[in-house]
mmCIF file of C-alpha atoms (C1' of nucleotides) in Angstrom:
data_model
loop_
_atom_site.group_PDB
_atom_site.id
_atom_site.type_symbol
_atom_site.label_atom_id
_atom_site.label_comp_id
_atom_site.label_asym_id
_atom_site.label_seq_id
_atom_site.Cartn_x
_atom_site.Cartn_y
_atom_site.Cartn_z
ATOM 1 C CA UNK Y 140 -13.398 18.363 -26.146
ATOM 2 C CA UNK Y 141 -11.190 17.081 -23.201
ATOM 3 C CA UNK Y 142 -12.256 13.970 -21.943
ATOM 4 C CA UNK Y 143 -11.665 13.257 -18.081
ATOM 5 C CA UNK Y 144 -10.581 9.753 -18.197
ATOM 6 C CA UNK Y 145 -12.835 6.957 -16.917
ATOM 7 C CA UNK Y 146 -11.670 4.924 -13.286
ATOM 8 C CA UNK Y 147 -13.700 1.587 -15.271
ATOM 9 C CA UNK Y 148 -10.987 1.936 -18.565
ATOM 10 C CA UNK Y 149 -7.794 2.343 -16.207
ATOM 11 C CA UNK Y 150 -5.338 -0.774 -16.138
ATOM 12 C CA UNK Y 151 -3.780 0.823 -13.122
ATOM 13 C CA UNK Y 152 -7.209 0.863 -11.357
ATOM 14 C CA UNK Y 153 -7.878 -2.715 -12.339
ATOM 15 C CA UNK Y 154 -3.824 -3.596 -11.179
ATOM 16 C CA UNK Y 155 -4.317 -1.743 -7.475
ATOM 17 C CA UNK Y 156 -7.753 -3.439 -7.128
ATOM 18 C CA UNK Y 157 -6.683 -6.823 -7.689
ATOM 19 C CA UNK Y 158 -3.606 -6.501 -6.071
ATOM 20 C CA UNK Y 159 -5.321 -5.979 -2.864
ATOM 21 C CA UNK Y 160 -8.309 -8.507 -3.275
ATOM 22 C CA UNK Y 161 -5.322 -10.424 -3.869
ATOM 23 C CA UNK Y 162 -3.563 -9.879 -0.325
ATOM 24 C CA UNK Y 163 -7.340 -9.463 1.271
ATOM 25 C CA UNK Y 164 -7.322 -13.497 0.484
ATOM 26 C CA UNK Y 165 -4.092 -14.325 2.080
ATOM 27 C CA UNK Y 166 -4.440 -12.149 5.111
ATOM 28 C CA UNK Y 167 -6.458 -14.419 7.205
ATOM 29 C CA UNK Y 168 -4.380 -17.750 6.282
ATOM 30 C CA UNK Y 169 -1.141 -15.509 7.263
ATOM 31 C CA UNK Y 170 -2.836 -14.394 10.044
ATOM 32 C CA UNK Y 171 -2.639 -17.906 11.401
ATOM 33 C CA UNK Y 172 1.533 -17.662 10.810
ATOM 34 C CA UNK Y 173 1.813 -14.615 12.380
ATOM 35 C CA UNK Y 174 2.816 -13.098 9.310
ATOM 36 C CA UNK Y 175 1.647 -9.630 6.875
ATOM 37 C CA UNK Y 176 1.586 -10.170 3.501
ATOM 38 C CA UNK Y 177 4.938 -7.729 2.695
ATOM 39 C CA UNK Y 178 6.627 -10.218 5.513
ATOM 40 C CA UNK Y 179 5.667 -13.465 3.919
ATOM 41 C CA UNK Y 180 7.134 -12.318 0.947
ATOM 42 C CA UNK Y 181 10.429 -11.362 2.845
ATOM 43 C CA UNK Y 182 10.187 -15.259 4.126
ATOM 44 C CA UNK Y 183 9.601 -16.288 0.822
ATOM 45 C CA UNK Y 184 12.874 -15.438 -0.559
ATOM 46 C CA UNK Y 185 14.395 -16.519 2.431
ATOM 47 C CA UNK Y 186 13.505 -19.807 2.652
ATOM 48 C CA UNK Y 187 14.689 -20.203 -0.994
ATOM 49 C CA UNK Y 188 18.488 -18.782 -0.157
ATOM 50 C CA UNK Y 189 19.836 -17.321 3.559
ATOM 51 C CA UNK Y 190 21.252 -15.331 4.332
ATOM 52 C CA UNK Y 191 20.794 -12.762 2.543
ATOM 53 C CA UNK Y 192 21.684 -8.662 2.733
ATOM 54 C CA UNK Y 193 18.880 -5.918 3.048
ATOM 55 C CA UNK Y 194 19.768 -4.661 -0.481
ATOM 56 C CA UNK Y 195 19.553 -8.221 -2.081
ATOM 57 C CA UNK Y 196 15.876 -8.443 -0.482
ATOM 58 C CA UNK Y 197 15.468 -4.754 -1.116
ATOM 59 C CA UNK Y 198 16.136 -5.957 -5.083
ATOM 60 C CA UNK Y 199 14.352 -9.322 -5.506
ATOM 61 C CA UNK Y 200 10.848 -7.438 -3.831
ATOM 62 C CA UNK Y 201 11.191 -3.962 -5.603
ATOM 63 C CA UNK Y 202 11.773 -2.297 -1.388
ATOM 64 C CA UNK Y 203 14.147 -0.177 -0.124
ATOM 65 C CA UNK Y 204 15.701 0.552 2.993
ATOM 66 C CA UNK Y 205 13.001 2.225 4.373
ATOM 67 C CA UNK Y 206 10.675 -0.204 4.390
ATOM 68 C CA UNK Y 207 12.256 -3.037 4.673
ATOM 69 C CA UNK Y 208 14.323 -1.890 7.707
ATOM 70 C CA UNK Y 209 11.308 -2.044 10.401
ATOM 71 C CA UNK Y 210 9.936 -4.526 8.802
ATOM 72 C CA UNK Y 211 12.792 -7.186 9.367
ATOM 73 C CA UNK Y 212 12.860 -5.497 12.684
ATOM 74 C CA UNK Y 213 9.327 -6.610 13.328
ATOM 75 C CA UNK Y 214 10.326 -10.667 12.092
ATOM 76 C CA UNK Y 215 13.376 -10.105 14.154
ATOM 77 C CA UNK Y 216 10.976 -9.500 17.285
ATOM 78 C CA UNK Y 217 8.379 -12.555 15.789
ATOM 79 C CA UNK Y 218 11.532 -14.372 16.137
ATOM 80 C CA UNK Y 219 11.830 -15.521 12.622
ATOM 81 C CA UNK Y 220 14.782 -14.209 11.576
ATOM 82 C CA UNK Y 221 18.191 -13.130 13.150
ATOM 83 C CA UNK Y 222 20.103 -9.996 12.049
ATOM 84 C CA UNK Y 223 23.723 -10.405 11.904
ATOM 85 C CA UNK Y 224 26.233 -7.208 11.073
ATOM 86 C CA UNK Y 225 28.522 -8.620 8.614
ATOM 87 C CA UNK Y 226 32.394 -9.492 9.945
ATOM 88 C CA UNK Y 227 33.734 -8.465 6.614
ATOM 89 C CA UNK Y 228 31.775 -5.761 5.542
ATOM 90 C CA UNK Y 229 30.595 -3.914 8.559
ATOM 91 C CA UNK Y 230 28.200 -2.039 6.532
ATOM 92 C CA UNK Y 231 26.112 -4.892 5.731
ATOM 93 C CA UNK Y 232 23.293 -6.555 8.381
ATOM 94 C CA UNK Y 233 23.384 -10.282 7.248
ATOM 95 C CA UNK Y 234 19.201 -11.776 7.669
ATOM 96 C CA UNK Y 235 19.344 -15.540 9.232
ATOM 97 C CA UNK Y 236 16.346 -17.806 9.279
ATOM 98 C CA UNK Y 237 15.967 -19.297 12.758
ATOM 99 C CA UNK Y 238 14.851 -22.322 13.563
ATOM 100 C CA UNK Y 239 11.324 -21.110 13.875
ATOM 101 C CA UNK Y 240 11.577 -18.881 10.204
ATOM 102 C CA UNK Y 241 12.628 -22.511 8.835
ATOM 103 C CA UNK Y 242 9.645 -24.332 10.189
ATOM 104 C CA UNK Y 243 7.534 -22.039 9.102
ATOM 105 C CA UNK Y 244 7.991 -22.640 5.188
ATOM 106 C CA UNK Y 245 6.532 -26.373 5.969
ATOM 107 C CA UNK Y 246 3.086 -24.174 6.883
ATOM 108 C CA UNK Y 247 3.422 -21.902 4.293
ATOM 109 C CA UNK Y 248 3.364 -24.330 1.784
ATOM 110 C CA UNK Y 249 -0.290 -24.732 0.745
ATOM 111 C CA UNK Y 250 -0.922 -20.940 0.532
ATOM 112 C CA UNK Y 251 -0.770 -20.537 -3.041
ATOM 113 C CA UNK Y 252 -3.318 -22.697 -3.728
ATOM 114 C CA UNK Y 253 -5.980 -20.770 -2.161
ATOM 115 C CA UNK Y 254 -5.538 -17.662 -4.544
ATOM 116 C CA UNK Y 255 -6.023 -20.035 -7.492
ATOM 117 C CA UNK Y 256 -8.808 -21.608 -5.912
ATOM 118 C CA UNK Y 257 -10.472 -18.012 -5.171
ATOM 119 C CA UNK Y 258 -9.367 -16.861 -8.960
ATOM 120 C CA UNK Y 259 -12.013 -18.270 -10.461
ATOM 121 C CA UNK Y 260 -9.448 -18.790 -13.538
ATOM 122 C CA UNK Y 261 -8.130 -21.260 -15.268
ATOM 123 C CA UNK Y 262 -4.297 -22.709 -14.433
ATOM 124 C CA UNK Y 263 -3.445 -21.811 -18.321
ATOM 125 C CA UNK Y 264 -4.831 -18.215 -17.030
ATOM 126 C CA UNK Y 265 -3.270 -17.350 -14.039
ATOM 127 C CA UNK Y 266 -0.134 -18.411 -15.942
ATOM 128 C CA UNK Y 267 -0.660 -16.319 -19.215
ATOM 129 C CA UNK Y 268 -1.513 -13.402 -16.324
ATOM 130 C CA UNK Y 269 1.543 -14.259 -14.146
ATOM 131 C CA UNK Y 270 3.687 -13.484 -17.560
ATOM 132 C CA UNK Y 271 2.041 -10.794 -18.633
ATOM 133 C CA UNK Y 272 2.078 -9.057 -15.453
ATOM 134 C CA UNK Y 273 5.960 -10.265 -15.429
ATOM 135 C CA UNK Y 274 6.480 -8.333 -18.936
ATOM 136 C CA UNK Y 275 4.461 -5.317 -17.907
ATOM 137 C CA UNK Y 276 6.518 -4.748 -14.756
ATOM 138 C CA UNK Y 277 9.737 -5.373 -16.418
ATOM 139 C CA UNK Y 278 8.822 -2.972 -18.932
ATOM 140 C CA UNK Y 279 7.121 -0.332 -16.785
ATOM 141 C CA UNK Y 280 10.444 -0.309 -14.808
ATOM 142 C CA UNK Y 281 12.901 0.172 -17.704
ATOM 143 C CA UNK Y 282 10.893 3.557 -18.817
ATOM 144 C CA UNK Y 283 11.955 5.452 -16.030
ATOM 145 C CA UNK T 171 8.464 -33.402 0.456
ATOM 146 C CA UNK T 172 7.201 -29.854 1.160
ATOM 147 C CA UNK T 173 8.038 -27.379 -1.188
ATOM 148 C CA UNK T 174 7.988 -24.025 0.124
ATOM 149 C CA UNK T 175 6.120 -21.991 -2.545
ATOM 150 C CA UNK T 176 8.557 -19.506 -4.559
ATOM 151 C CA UNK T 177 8.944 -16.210 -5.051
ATOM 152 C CA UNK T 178 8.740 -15.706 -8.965
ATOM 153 C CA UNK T 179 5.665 -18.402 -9.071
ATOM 154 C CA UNK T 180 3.120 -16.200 -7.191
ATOM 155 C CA UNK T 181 0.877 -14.447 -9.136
ATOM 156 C CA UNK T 182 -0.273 -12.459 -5.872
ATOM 157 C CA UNK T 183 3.618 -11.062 -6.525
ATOM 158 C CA UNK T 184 3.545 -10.059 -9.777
ATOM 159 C CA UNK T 185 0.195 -8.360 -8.705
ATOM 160 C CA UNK T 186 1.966 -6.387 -6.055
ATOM 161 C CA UNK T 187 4.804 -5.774 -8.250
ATOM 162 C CA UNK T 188 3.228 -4.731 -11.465
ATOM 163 C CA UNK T 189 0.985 -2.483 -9.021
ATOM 164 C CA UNK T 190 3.655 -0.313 -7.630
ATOM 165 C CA UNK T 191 5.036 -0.397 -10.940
ATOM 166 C CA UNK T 192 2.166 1.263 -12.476
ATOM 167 C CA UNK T 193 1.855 3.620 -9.850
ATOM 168 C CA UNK T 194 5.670 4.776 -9.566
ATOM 169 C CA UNK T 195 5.030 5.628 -13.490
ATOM 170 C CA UNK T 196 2.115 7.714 -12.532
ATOM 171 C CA UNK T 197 3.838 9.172 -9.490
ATOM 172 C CA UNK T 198 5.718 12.054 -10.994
ATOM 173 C CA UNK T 199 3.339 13.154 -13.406
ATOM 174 C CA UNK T 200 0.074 13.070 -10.824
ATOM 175 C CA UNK T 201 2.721 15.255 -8.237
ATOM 176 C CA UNK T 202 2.462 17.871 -11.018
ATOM 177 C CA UNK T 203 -1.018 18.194 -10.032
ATOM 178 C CA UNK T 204 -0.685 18.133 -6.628
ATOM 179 C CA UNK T 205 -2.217 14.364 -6.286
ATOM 180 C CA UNK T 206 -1.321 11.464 -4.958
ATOM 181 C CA UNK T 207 -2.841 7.934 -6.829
ATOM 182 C CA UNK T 208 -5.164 7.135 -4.782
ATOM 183 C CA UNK T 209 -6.045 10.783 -4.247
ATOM 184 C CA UNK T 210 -6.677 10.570 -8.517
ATOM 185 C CA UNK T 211 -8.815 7.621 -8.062
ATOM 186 C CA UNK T 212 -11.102 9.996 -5.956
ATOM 187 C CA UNK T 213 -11.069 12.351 -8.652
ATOM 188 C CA UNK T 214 -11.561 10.370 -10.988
ATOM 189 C CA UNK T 215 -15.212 9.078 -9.368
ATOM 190 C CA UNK T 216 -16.242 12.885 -8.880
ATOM 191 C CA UNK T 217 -15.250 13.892 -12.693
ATOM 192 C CA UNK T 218 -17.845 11.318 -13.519
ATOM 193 C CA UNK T 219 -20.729 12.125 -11.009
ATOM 194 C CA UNK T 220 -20.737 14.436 -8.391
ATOM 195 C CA UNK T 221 -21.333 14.906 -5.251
ATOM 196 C CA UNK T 222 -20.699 11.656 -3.701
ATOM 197 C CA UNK T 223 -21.073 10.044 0.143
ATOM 198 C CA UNK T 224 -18.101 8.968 1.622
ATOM 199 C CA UNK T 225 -19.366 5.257 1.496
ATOM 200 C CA UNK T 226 -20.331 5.373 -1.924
ATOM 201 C CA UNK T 227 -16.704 6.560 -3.233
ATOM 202 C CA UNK T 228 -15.597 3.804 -0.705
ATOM 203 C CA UNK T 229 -17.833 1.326 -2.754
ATOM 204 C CA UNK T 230 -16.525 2.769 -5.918
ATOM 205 C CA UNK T 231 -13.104 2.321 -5.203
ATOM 206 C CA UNK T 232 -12.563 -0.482 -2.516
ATOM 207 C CA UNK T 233 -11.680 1.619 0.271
ATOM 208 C CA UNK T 234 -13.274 2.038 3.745
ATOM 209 C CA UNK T 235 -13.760 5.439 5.717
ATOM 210 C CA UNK T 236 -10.900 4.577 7.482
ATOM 211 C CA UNK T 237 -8.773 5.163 4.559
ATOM 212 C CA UNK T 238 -11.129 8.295 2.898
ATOM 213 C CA UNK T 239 -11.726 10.200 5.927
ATOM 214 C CA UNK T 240 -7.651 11.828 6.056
ATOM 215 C CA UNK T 241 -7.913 11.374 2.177
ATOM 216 C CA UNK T 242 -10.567 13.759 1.545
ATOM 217 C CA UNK T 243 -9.794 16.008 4.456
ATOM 218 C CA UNK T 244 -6.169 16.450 2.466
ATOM 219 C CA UNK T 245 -8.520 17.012 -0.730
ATOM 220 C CA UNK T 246 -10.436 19.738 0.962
ATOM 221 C CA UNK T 247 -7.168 21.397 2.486
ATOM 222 C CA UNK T 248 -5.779 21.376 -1.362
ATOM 223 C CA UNK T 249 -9.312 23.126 -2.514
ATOM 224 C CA UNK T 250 -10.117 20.248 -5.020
ATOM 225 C CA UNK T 251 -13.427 19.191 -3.314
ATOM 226 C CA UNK T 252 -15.465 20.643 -0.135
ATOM 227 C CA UNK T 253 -17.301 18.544 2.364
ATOM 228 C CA UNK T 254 -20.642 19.364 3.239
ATOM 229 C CA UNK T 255 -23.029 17.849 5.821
ATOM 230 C CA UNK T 256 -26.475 16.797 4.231
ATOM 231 C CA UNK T 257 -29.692 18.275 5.239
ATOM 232 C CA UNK T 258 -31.972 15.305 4.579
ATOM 233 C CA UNK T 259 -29.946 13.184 6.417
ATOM 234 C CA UNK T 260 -27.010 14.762 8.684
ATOM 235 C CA UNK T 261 -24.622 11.414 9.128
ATOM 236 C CA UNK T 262 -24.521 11.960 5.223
ATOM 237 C CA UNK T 263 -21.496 14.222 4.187
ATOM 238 C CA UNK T 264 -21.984 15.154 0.382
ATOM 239 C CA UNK T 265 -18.053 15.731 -1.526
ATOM 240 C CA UNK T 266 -18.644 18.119 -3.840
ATOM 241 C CA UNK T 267 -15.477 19.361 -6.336
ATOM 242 C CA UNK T 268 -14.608 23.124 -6.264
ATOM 243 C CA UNK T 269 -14.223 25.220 -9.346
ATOM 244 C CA UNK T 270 -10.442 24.459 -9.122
ATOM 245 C CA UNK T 271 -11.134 20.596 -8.745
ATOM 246 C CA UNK T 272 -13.522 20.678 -11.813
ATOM 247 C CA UNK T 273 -10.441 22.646 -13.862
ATOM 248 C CA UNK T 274 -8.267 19.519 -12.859
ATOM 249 C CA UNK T 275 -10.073 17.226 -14.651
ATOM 250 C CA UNK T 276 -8.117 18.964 -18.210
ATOM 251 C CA UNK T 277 -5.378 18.546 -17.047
ATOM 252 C CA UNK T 278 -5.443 14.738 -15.943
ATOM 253 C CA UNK T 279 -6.743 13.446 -19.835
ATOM 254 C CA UNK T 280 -3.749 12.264 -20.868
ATOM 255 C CA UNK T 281 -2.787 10.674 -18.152
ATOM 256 C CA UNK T 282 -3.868 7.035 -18.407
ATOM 257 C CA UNK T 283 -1.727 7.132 -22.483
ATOM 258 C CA UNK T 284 1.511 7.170 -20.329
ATOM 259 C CA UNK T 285 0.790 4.304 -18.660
ATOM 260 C CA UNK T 286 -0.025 2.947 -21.879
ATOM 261 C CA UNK T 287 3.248 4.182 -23.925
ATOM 262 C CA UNK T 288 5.116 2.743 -20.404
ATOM 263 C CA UNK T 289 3.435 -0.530 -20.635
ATOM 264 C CA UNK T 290 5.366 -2.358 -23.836
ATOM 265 C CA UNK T 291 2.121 -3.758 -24.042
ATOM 266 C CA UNK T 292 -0.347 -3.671 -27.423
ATOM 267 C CA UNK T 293 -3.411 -1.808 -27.063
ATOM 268 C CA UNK T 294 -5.544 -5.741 -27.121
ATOM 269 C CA UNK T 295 -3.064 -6.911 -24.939
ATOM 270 C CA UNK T 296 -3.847 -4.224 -22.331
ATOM 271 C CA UNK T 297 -7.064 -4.484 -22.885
ATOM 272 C CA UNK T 298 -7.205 -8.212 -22.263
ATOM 273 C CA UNK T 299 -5.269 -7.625 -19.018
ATOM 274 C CA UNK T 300 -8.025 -5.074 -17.415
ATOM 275 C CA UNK T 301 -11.162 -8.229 -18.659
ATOM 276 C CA UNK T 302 -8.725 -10.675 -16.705
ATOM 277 C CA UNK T 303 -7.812 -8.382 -14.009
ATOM 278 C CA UNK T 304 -11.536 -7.229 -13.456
ATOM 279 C CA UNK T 305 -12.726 -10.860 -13.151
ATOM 280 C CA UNK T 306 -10.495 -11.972 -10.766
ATOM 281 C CA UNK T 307 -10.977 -8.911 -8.220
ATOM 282 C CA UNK T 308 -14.674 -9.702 -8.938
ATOM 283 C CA UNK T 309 -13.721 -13.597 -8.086
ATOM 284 C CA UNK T 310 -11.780 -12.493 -4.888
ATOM 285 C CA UNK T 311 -14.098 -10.772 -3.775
ATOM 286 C CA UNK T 312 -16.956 -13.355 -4.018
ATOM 287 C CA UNK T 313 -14.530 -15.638 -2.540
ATOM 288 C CA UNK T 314 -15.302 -14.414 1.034
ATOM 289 C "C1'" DG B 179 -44.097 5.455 20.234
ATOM 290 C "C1'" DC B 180 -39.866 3.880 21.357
ATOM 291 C "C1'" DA B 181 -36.016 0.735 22.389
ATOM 292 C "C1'" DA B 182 -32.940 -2.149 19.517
ATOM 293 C "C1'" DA B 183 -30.585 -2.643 15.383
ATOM 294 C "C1'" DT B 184 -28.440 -0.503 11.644
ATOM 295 C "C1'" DT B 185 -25.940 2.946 9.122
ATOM 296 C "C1'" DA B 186 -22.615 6.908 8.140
ATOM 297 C "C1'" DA B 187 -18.528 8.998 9.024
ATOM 298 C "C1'" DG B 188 -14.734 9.611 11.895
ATOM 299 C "C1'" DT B 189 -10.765 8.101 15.146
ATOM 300 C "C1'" DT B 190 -7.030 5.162 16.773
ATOM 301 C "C1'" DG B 191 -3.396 1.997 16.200
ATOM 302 C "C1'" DT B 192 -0.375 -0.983 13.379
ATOM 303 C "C1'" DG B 193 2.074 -1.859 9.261
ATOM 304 C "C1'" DT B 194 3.542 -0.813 4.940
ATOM 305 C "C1'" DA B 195 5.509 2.433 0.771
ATOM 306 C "C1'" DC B 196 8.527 5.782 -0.475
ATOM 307 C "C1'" DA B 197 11.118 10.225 -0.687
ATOM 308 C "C1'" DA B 198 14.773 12.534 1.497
ATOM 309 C "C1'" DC B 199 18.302 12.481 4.316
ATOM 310 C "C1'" DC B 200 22.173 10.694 7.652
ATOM 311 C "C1'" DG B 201 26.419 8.403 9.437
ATOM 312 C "C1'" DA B 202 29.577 4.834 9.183
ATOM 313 C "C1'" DA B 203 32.294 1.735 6.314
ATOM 314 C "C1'" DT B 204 34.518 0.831 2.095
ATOM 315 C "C1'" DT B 205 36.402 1.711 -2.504
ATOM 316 C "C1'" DG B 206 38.619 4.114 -6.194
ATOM 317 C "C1'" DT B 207 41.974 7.385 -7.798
ATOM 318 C "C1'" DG B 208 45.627 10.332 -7.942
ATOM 319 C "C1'" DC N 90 48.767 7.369 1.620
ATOM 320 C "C1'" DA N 91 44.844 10.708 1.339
ATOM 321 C "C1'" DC N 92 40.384 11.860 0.338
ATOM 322 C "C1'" DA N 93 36.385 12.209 -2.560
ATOM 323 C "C1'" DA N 94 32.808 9.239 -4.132
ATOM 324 C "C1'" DT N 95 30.056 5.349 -3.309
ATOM 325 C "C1'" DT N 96 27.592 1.902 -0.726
ATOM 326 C "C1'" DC N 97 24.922 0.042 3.105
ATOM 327 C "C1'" DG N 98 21.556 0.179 6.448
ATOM 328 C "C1'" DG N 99 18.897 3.184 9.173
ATOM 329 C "C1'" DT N 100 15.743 7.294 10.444
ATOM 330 C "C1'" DT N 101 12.210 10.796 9.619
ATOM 331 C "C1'" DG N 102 8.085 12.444 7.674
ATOM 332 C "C1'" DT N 103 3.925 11.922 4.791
ATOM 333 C "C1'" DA N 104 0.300 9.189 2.984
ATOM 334 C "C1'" DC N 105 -2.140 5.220 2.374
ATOM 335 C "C1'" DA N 106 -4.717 0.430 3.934
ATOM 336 C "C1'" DC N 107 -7.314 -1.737 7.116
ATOM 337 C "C1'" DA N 108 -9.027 -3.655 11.597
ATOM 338 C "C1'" DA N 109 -11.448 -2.239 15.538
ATOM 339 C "C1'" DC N 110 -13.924 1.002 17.804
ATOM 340 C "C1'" DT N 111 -16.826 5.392 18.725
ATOM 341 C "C1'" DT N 112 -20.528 8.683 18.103
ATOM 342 C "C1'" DA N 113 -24.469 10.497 16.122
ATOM 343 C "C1'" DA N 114 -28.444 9.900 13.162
ATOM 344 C "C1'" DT N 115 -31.877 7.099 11.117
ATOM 345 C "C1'" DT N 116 -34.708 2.640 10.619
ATOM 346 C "C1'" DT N 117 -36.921 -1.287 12.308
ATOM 347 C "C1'" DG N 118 -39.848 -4.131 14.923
ATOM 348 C "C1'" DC N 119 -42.927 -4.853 18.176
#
DNA sequence: GCAAATTAAGTTGTGTACAACCGAATTGTG
DNA sequence: CACAATTCGGTTGTACACAACTTAATTTGC
């Protein structure tokens, strides 16, 4: 007897639903920078290192090209970050924070907090999930 | 001091991540039938119960009729389901599965192991993962 | 009974994701 | 040096997500 799996038993299910009740709680506090959730994450890595190349952010987020081109297209136009064609490597587009990009990390800074506050889990939770979810992607990547 | 929040501390990350993760591993194996994931989620809803208003497979899965309207119009085009206008009430439109979207269902059941095999993950540990995942999109949710 | 409020599905517009492909710049190798 | 292979960023095309809006059908409140 072939069973047609159930959407209530699927991880992936429970992964894509959370994921975006997830970004459904940050939208309206980014909303307030100006920012989507895909671009905040750009920032994110940003404000810890700049500049940076679009394959290094392409490899720290998990995006390619193709998404991340219009997208730092659309920051460039929000005017929070510069693109700069490289001097010694004419292939590569160099991505500057400017002035505005930088200020906008001091706003940024409470964000986090609200997802823990809407979890409803504990801080030793969100952690344990944080690694789990760390170890699952890791290892979901390498089987390809 | 502010600290701009990092990168590999967000949990809403490693949500996002672990998400596309999962859903790159499904990727090749749902294009074999002709799906695309959330195109399987819909599936999956009709295997179990059938047929279905567009607003209750939006409740179901989390998605609006801005999202299922194209969705189940591609469905229809690929002969898995058929839309049909209700009688009783004619703002209703009933999805029902065709023969050939009923014969899917076979050949989706083992679908949700690979993700399993994929995952480096024990069988309690994945199973602890959907409980945690479930009550913190049920948490985010209530949040609003 | 009937106008106002609500509901169902669809449409439009913006912004991701991602595959597939392109052109220019650079690198490696004979 | 020459030239094939690689790398980088970008473009195109398809398919979600989701906000905001539209239209048609049904409920409701008085």
């Amino acid at each position: 007897m072939t069973e047609a799996p159930r959407l209530d038993r699927q991880v992936c299910f429970a992964l894509y639903s959370a994921s975006r009740a997830a970004t459904a709680v940050y939208r309206p506090i980014l909303d307030d920078l100006g920012l989507t959730y895909p671009q905040y994450l750009v920032m994110l890595v940003l404000w810890e290192s700049e500049p940076r190349g679009v394959k290094d952010l392409g490899e720290e987020l998990g995006l390619d090209s193709g998404t991340l081109s219009p997208l730092l297209k659309r920051l460039e136009t929000l005017g929070f970050v510069e693109r700069r064609r490289s001097g010694e490597d004419e292939r590569r587009v160099a991505i500057h924070l400017t002035p505005a990009g930088r200020e906008l990390s001091g706003r940024a800074t409470g964000i986090p907090q609200h997802l823990a506050d809407a979890a409803g889990l504990s801080a030793e939770e969100l952690e344990q999930l944080r690694a789990t979810l760390g170890r699952l992607t890791e290892a979901l990547h390498r089987s390809h």
